[in-house]
C-alpha positions as a LaTeX table, in Angstrom:
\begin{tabular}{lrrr}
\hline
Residue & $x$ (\AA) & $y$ (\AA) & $z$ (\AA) \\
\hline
Unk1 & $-19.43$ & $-25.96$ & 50.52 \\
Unk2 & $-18.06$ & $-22.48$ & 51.95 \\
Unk3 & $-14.73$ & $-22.95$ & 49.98 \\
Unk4 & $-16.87$ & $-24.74$ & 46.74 \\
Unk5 & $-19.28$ & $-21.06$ & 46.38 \\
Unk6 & $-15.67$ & $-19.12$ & 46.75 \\
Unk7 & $-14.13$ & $-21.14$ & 44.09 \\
Unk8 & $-17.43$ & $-20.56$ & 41.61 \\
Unk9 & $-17.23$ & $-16.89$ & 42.56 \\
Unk10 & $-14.22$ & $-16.47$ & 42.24 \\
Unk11 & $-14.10$ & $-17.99$ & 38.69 \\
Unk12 & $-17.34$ & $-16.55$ & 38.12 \\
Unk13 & $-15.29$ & $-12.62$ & 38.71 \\
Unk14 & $-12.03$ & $-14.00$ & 36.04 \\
Unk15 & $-14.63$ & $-14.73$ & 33.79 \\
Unk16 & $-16.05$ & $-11.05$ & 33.73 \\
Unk17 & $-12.76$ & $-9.80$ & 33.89 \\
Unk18 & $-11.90$ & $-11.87$ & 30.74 \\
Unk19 & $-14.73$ & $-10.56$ & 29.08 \\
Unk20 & $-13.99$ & $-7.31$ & 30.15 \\
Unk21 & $-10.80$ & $-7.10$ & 28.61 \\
Unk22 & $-11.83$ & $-8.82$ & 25.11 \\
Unk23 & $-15.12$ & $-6.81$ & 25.12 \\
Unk24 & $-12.90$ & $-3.37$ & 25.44 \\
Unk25 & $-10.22$ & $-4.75$ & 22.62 \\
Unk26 & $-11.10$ & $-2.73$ & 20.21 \\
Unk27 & $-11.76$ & 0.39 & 22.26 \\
Unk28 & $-8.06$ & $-0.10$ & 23.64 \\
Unk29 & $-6.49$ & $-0.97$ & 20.89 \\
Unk30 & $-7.81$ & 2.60 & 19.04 \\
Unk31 & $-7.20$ & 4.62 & 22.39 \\
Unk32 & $-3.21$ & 3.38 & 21.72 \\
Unk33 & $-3.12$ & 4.58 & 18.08 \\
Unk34 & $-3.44$ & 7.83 & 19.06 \\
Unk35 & 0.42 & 7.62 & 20.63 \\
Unk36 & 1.91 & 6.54 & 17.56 \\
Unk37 & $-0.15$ & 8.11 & 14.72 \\
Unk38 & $-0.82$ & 11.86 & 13.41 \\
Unk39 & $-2.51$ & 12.72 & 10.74 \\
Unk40 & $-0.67$ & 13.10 & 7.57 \\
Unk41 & $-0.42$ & 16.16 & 5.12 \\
Unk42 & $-2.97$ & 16.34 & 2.25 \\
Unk43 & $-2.17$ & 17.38 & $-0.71$ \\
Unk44 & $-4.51$ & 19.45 & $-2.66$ \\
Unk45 & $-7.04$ & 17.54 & $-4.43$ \\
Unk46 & $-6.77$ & 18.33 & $-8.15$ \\
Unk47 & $-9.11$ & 19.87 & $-10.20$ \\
Unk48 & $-9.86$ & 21.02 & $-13.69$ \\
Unk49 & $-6.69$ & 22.86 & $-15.21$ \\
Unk50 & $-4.33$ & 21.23 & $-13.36$ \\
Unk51 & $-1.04$ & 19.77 & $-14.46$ \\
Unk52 & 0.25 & 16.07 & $-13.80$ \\
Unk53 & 3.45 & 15.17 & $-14.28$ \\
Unk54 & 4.41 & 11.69 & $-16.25$ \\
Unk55 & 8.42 & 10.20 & $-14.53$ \\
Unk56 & 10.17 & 6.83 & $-14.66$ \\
Unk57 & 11.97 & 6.33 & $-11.84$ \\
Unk58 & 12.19 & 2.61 & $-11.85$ \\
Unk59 & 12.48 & 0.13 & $-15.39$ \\
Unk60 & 12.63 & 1.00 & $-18.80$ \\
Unk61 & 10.17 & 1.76 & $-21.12$ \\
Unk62 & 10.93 & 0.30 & $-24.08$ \\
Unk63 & 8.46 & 0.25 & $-27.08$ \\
Unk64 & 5.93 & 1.85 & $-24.31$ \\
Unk65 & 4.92 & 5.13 & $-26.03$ \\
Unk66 & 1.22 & 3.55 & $-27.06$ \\
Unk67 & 0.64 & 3.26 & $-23.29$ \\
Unk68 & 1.99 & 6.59 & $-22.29$ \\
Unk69 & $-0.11$ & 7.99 & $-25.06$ \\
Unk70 & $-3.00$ & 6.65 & $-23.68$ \\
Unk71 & $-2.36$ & 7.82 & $-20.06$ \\
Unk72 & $-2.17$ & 11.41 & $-21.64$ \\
Unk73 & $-5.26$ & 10.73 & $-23.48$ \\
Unk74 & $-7.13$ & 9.60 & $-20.18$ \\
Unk75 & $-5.74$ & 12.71 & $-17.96$ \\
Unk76 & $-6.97$ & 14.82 & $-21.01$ \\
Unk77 & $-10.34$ & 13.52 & $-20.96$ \\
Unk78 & $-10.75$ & 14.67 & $-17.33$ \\
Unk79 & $-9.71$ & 18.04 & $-18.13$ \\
Unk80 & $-5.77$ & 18.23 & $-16.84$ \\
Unk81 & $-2.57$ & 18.80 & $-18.56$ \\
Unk82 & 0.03 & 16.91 & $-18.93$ \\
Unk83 & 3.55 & 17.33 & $-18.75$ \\
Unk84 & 6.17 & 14.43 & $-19.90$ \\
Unk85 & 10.03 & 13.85 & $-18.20$ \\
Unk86 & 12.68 & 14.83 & $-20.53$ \\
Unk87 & 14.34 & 11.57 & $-19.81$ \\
Unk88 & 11.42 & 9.16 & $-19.72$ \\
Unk89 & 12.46 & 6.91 & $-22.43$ \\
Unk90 & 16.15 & 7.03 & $-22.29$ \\
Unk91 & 17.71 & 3.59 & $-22.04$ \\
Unk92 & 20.38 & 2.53 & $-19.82$ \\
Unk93 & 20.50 & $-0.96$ & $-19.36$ \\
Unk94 & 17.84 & $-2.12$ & $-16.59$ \\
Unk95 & 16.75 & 1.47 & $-15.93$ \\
Unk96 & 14.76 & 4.21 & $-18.03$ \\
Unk97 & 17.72 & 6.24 & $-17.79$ \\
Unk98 & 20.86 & 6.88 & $-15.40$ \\
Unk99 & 19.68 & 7.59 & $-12.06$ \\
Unk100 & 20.79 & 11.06 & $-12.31$ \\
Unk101 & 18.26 & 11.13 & $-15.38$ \\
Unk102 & 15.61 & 9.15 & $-13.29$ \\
Unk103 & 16.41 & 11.73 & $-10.41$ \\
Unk104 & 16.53 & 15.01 & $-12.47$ \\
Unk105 & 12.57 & 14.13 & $-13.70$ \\
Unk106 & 11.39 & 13.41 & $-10.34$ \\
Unk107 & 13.49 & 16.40 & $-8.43$ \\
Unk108 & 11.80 & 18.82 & $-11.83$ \\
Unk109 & 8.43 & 17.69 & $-11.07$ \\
Unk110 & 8.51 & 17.79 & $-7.26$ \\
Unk111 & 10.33 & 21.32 & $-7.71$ \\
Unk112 & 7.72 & 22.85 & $-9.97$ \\
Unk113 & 4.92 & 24.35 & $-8.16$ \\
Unk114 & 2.87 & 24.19 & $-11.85$ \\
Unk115 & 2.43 & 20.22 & $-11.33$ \\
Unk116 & $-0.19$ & 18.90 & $-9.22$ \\
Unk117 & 0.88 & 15.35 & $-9.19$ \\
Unk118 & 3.51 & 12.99 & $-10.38$ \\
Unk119 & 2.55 & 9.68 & $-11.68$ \\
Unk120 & 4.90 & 7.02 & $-12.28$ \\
Unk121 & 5.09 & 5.29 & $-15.88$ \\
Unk122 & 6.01 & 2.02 & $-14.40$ \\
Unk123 & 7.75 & 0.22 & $-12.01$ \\
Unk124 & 9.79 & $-2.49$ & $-12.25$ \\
Unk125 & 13.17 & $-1.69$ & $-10.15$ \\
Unk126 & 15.38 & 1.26 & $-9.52$ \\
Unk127 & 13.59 & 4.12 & $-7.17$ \\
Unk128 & 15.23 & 2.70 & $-4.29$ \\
Unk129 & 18.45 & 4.14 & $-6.24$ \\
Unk130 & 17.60 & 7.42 & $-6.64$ \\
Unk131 & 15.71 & 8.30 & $-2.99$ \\
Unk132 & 18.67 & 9.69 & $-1.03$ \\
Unk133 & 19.44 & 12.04 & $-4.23$ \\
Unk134 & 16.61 & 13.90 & $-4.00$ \\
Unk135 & 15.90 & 16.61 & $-2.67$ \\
Unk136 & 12.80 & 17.57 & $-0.57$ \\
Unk137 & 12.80 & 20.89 & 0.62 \\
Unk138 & 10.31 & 22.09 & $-1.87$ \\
Unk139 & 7.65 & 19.14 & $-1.85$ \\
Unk140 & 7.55 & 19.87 & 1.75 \\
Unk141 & 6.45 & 23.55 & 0.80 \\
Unk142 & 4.29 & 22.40 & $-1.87$ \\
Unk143 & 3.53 & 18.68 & $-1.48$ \\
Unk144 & 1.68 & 17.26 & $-4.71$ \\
Unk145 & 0.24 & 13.51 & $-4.69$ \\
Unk146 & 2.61 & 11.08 & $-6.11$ \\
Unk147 & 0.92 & 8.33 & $-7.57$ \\
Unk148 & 1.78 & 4.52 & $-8.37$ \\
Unk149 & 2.80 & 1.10 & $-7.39$ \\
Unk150 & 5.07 & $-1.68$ & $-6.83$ \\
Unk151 & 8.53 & $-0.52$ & $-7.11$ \\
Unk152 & 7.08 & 2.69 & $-6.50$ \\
Unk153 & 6.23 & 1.63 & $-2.70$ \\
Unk154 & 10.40 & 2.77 & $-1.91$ \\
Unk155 & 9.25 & 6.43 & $-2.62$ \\
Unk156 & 5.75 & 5.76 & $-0.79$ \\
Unk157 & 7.41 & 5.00 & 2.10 \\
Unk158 & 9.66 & 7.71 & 1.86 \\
Unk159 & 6.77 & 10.20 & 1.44 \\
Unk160 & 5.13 & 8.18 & 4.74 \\
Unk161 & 7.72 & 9.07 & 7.17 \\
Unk162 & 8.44 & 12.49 & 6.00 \\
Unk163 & 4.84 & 12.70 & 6.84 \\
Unk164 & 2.66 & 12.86 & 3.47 \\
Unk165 & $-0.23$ & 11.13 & 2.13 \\
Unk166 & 0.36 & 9.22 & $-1.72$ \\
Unk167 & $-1.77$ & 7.40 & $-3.30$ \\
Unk168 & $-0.98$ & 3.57 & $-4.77$ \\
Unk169 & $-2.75$ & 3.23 & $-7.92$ \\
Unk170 & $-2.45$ & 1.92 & $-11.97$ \\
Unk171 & 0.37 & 3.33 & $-13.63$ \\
Unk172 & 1.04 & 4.64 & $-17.33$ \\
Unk173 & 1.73 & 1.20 & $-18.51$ \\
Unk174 & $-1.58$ & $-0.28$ & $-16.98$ \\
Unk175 & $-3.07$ & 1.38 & $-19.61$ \\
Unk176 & $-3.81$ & $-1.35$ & $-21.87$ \\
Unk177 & $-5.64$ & $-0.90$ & $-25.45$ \\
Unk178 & $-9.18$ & $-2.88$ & $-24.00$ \\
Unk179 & $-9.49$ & $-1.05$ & $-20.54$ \\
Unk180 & $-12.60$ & $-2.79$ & $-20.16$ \\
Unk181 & $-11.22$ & $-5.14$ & $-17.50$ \\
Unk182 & $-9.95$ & $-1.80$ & $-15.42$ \\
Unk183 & $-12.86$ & 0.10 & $-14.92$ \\
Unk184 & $-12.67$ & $-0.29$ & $-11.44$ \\
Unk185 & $-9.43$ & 0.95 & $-11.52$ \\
Unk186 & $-9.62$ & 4.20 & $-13.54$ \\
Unk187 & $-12.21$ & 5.23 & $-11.82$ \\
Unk188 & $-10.92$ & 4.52 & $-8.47$ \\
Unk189 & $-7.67$ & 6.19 & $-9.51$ \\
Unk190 & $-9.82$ & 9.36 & $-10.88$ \\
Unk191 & $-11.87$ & 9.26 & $-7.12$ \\
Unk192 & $-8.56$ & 9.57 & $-5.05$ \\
Unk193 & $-7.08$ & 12.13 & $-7.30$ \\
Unk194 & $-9.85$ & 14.47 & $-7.08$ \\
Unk195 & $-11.14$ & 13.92 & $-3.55$ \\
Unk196 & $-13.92$ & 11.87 & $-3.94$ \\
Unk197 & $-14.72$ & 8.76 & $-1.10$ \\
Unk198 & $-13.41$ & 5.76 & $-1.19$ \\
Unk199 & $-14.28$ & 2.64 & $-0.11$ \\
Unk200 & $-14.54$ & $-1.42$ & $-0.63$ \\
Unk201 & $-16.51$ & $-4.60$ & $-0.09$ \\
Unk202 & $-14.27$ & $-7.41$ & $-0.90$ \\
Unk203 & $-14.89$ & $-10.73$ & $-1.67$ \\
Unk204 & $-15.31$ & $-12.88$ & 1.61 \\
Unk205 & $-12.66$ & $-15.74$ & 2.39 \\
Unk206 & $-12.68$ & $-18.45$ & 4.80 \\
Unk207 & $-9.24$ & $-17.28$ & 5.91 \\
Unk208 & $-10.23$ & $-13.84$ & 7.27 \\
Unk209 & $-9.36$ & $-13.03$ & 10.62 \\
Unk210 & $-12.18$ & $-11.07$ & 11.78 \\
Unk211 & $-12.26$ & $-8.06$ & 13.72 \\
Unk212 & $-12.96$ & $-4.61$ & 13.46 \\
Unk213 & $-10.48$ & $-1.30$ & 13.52 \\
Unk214 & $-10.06$ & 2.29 & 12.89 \\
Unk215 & $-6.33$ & 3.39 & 11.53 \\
Unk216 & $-4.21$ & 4.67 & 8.92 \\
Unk217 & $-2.99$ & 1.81 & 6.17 \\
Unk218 & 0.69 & 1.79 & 4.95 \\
Unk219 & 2.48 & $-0.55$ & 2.90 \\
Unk220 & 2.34 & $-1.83$ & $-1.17$ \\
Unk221 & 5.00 & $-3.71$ & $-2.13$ \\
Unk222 & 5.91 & $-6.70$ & $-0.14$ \\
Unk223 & 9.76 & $-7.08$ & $-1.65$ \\
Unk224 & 9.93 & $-3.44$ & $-1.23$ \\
Unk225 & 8.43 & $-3.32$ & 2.32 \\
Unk226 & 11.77 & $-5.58$ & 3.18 \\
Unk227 & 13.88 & $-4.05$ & 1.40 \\
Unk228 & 13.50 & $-0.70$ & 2.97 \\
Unk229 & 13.95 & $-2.89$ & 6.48 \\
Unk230 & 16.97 & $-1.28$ & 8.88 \\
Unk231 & 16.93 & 2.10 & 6.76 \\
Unk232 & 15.37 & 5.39 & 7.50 \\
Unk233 & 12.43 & 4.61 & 5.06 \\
Unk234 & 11.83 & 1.56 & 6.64 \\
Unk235 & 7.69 & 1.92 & 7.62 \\
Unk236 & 6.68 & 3.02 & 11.33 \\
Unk237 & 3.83 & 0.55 & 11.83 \\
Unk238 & 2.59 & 1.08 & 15.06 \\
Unk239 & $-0.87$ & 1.87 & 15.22 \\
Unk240 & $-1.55$ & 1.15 & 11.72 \\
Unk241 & $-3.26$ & $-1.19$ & 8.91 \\
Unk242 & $-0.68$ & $-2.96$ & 6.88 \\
Unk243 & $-1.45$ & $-3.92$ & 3.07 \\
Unk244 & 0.53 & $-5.88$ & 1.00 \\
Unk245 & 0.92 & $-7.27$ & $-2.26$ \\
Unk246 & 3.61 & $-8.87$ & $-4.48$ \\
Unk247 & 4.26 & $-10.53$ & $-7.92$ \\
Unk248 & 6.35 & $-13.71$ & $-9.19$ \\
Unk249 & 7.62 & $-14.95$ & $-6.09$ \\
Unk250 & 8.52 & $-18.30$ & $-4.65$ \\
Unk251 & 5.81 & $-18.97$ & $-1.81$ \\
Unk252 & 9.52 & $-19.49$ & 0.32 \\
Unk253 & 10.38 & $-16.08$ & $-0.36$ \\
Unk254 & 7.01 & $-14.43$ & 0.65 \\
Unk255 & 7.27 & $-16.61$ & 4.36 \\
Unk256 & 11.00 & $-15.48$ & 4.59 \\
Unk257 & 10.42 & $-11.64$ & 4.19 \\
Unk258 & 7.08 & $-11.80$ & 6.32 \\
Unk259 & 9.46 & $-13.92$ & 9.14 \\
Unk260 & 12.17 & $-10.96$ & 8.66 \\
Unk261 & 9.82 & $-8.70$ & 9.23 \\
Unk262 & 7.97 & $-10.28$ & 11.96 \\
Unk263 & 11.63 & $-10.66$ & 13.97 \\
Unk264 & 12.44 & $-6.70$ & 12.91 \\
Unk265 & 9.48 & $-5.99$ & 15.21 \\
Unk266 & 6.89 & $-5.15$ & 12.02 \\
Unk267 & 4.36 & $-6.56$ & 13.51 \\
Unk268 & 4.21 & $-6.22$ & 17.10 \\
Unk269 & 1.99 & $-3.34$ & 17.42 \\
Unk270 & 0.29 & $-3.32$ & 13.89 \\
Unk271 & $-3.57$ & $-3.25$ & 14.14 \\
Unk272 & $-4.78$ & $-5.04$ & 10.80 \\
Unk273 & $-3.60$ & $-6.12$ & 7.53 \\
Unk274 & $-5.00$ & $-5.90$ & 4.16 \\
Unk275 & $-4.12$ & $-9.06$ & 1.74 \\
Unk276 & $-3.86$ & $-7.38$ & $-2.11$ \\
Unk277 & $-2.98$ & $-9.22$ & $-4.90$ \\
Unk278 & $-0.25$ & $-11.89$ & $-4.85$ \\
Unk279 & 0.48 & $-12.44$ & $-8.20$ \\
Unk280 & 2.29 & $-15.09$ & $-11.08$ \\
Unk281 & 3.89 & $-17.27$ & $-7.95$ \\
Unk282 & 6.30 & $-19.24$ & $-8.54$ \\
Unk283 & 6.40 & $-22.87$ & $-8.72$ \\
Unk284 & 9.14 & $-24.30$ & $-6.83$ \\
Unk285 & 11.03 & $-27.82$ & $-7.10$ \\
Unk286 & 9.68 & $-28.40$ & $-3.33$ \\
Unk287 & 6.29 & $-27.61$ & $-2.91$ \\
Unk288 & 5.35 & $-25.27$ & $-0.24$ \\
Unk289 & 2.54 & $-27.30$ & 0.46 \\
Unk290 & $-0.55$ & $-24.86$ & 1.76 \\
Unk291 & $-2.25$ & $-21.56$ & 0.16 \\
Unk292 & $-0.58$ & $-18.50$ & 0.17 \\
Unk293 & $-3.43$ & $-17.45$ & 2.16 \\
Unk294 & $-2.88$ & $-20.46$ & 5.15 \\
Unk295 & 1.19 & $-19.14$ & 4.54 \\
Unk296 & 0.65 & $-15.68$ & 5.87 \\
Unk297 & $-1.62$ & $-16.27$ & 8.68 \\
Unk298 & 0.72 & $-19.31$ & 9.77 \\
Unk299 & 3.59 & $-16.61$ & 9.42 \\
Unk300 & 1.39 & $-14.00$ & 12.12 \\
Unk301 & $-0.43$ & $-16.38$ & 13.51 \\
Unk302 & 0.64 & $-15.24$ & 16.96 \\
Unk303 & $-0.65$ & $-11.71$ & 16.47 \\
Unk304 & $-4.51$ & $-10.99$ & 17.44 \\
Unk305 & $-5.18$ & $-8.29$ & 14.38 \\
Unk306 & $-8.04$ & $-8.48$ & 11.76 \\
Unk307 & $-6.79$ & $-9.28$ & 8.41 \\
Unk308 & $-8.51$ & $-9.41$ & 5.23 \\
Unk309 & $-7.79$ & $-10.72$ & 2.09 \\
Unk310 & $-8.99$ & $-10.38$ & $-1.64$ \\
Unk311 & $-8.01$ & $-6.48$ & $-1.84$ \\
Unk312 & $-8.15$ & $-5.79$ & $-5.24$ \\
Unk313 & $-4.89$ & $-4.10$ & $-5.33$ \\
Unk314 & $-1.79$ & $-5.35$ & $-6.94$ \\
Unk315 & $-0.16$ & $-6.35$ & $-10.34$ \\
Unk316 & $-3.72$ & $-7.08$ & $-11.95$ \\
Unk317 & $-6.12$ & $-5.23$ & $-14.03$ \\
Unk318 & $-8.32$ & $-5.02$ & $-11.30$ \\
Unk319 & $-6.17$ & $-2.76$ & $-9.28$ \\
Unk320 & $-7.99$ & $-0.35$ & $-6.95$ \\
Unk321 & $-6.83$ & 2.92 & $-5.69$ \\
Unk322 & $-5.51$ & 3.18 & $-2.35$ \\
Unk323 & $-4.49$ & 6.57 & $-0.40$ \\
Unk324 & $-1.69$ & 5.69 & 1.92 \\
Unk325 & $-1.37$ & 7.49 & 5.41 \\
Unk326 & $-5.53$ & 8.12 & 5.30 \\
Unk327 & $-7.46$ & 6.50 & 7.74 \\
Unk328 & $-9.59$ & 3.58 & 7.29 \\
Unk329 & $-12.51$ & 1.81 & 9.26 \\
Unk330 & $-12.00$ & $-1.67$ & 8.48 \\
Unk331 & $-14.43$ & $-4.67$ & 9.30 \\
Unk332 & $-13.42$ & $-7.70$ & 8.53 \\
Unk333 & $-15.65$ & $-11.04$ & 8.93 \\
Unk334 & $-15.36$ & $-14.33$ & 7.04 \\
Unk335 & $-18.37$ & $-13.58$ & 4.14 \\
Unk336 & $-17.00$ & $-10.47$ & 3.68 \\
Unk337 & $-14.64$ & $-7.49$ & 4.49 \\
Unk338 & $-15.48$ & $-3.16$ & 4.28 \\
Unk339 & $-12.77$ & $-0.88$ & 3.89 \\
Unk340 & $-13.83$ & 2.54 & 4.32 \\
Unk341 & $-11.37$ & 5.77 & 3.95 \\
Unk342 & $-12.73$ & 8.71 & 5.92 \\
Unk343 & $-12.39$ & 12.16 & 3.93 \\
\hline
\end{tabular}
C-alpha cells in the first residue's frame, strides 16, 4: 500500500507538472519571441496632400489603362496625388518593360522623398528580377509604404529583413468597373494607409487549430515564399505568424513547397499561421484526395501552433489589407478566429 500511495503521488506531481507546462504555453512561447523579433520601422502614415506613386515591377499591363484610371480616380477621391512610372506600360514580352525599365520606376519612386507610397499595378511575375538592382540607401533614409500582393511578396520580403513594415493589399488592376464586391477591400486598404486599426473576425472552420498568440505576421505569396528559400530574402520566421495564400496551383505543388519549407527549417519556431485565399486550383489527372485545408495541416501536423483559416486575403475581390512586420493578437478557435493589429 506504501509503494501503491507513492505511485498515485507520484503520478499525481507529473500530472501538475504536465499541466504546468501546457498551462504556461502561451506565456513561454511569447517570452521567446522577444529573442528573435524587433519591432519594425513605420513609415509615415499618409495624409491629405500626399503623393503615391503607381510602378509595375512584375507582368504587363496590356489594355489595363481603364483600371489604372480608376486607381487614380480612387487615390484622388481621398485627397492624394498621384504620380505614374514612365515605363508602366511598356511591353517586353512577359514583363511591363525590361527590368532596367521595371527597376528605373521603382529605384525613382523609392528615391524621391515627394512620394509617400508606391503601389504596385499588378503582379503577375518578374520583381524577383529586379530586387538585387536596386538600390536602398535612400528608402532606408526615407522609408515610404510599398503596397501590393502576390508577386509583389519578393519585394515584401525584401523590405522584411531590411527591417520595414509594407502593407499587402488590392492592386491597380483590382480595380474592377463594379467595386461593389471590394468594399471590404478599399476600405481596408484606405485604413492601413492612413493609420487607422485593423482588425478581423473570420469565418469559423472545423479545421482550425486553436490557440491563442501575440506576434508579428510575415508572408503573402506561397510560390513566392519558396522561391525566395536559400537566398538572403528568404523570411526569418522565428517568433512570428505566417500567412499564406496562392492561386492556380496543383494541390501537389502547394504540399511540395509547404514540405520544402518545412525541411528548410520554416517552421520550427513559427508561432501561428494565417490560411488566406487559395485560389483557381488545379485539377490534376490523380486526385489529391482531401481539402486543401486537411493538406496543410497534414503537411504541419507535427507543429503545436494556432492556425486559422478563411483570411480574406488573396487573389479574390474580397481581399483585405494586411500590414506585414506589425504585430497581431491572434485567437483562433473552431467557430471562429480574431486577428487584431496593435497600432
Amino acid at each position: 500500500m506504501y509503494f501503491y500511495n507513492m505511485i498515485k503521488k507520484g503520478m499525481l506531481i507529473g500530472i501538475c507538472a504536465l499541466l504546468f507546462l501546457f498551462g504556461n504555453y502561451e506565456y513561454k512561447a511569447q517570452s521567446s519571441l522577444q529573442k528573435h523579433t524587433k519591432t519594425l520601422i513605420r513609415p509615415p502614415y499618409l495624409k491629405l496632400g500626399d503623393t503615391v506613386a503607381i510602378v509595375a515591377p512584375s507582368g504587363i499591363l496590356k489594355h489595363r489603362h481603364d483600371e489604372i484610371n480608376r486607381a487614380k480616380a480612387l487615390l484622388r477621391s481621398w485627397g492624394l496625388n498621384v504620380v505614374v512610372g514612365e515605363h508602366v506600360f511598356e511591353q517586353a514580352h512577359h514583363f511591363a518593360g525590361t527590368d532596367d525599365q521595371r527597376c528605373e520606376d521603382l529605384q525613382n519612386a523609392m528615391d524621391n522623398p515627394s512620394i509617400s507610397a508606391i503601389w504596385a499595378a499588378r503582379g503577375g511575375y518578374g520583381t524577383v528580377r529586379i530586387l538585387d538592382k536596386l538600390d536602398y540607401t535612400k528608402f532606408r533614409k526615407h522609408p515610404k509604404w510599398v503596397i501590393g500582393y502576390s508577386d509583389i511578396t519578393a519585394l515584401h520580403n525584401q523590405l522584411n529583413v531590411m527591417g520595414f513594415e509594407s502593407i499587402h493589399a488590392m492592386m491597380c488592376t483590382s480595380m474592377v468597373k463594379d467595386q461593389k464586391e471590394m468594399e471590404h477591400t478599399i476600405a481596408t486598404f484606405k485604413k492601413a494607409l492612413f493609420g487607422e486599426s485593423l482588425s478581423y473576425t473570420l469565418e469559423g472552420s472545423k479545421y482550425n487549430k486553436p490557440g491563442t498568440v501575440s506576434a508579428p505576421v510575415v508572408g503573402g505569396n506561397l510560390t513566392i515564399l519558396h522561391t525566395m528559400l536559400g537566398s538572403n530574402t528568404s523570411l526569418d520566421t522565428k517568433g512570428k505568424i505566417l500567412f499564406i495564400e496562392e492561386i492556380g496551383e496543383y494541390k501537389y505543388h502547394i504540399d511540395r513547397m509547404l514540405q520544402s519549407l518545412k525541411r528548410a527549417g520554416y517552421f520550427d519556431e513559427c508561432v501561428g499561421l494565417i490560411v488566406g485565399d487559395m485560389t483557381k486550383l488545379r485539377k490534376n489527372t490523380t486526385a489529391w484526395g482531401s481539402s486543401i485545408e486537411q493538406l496543410i495541416l497534414d503537411a504541419l501536423s507535427e507543429y503545436n501552433f494556432p492556425i486559422a483559416f478563411n483570411m480574406p486575403a488573396g487573389h479574390e475581390e474580397d481581399n483585405r489589407a494586411l500590414i506585414l512586420g506589425r504585430t497581431v493578437e491572434m485567437v483562433v478557435k473552431k467557430n471562429e478566429s480574431k486577428i487584431k493589429f496593435k497600432n
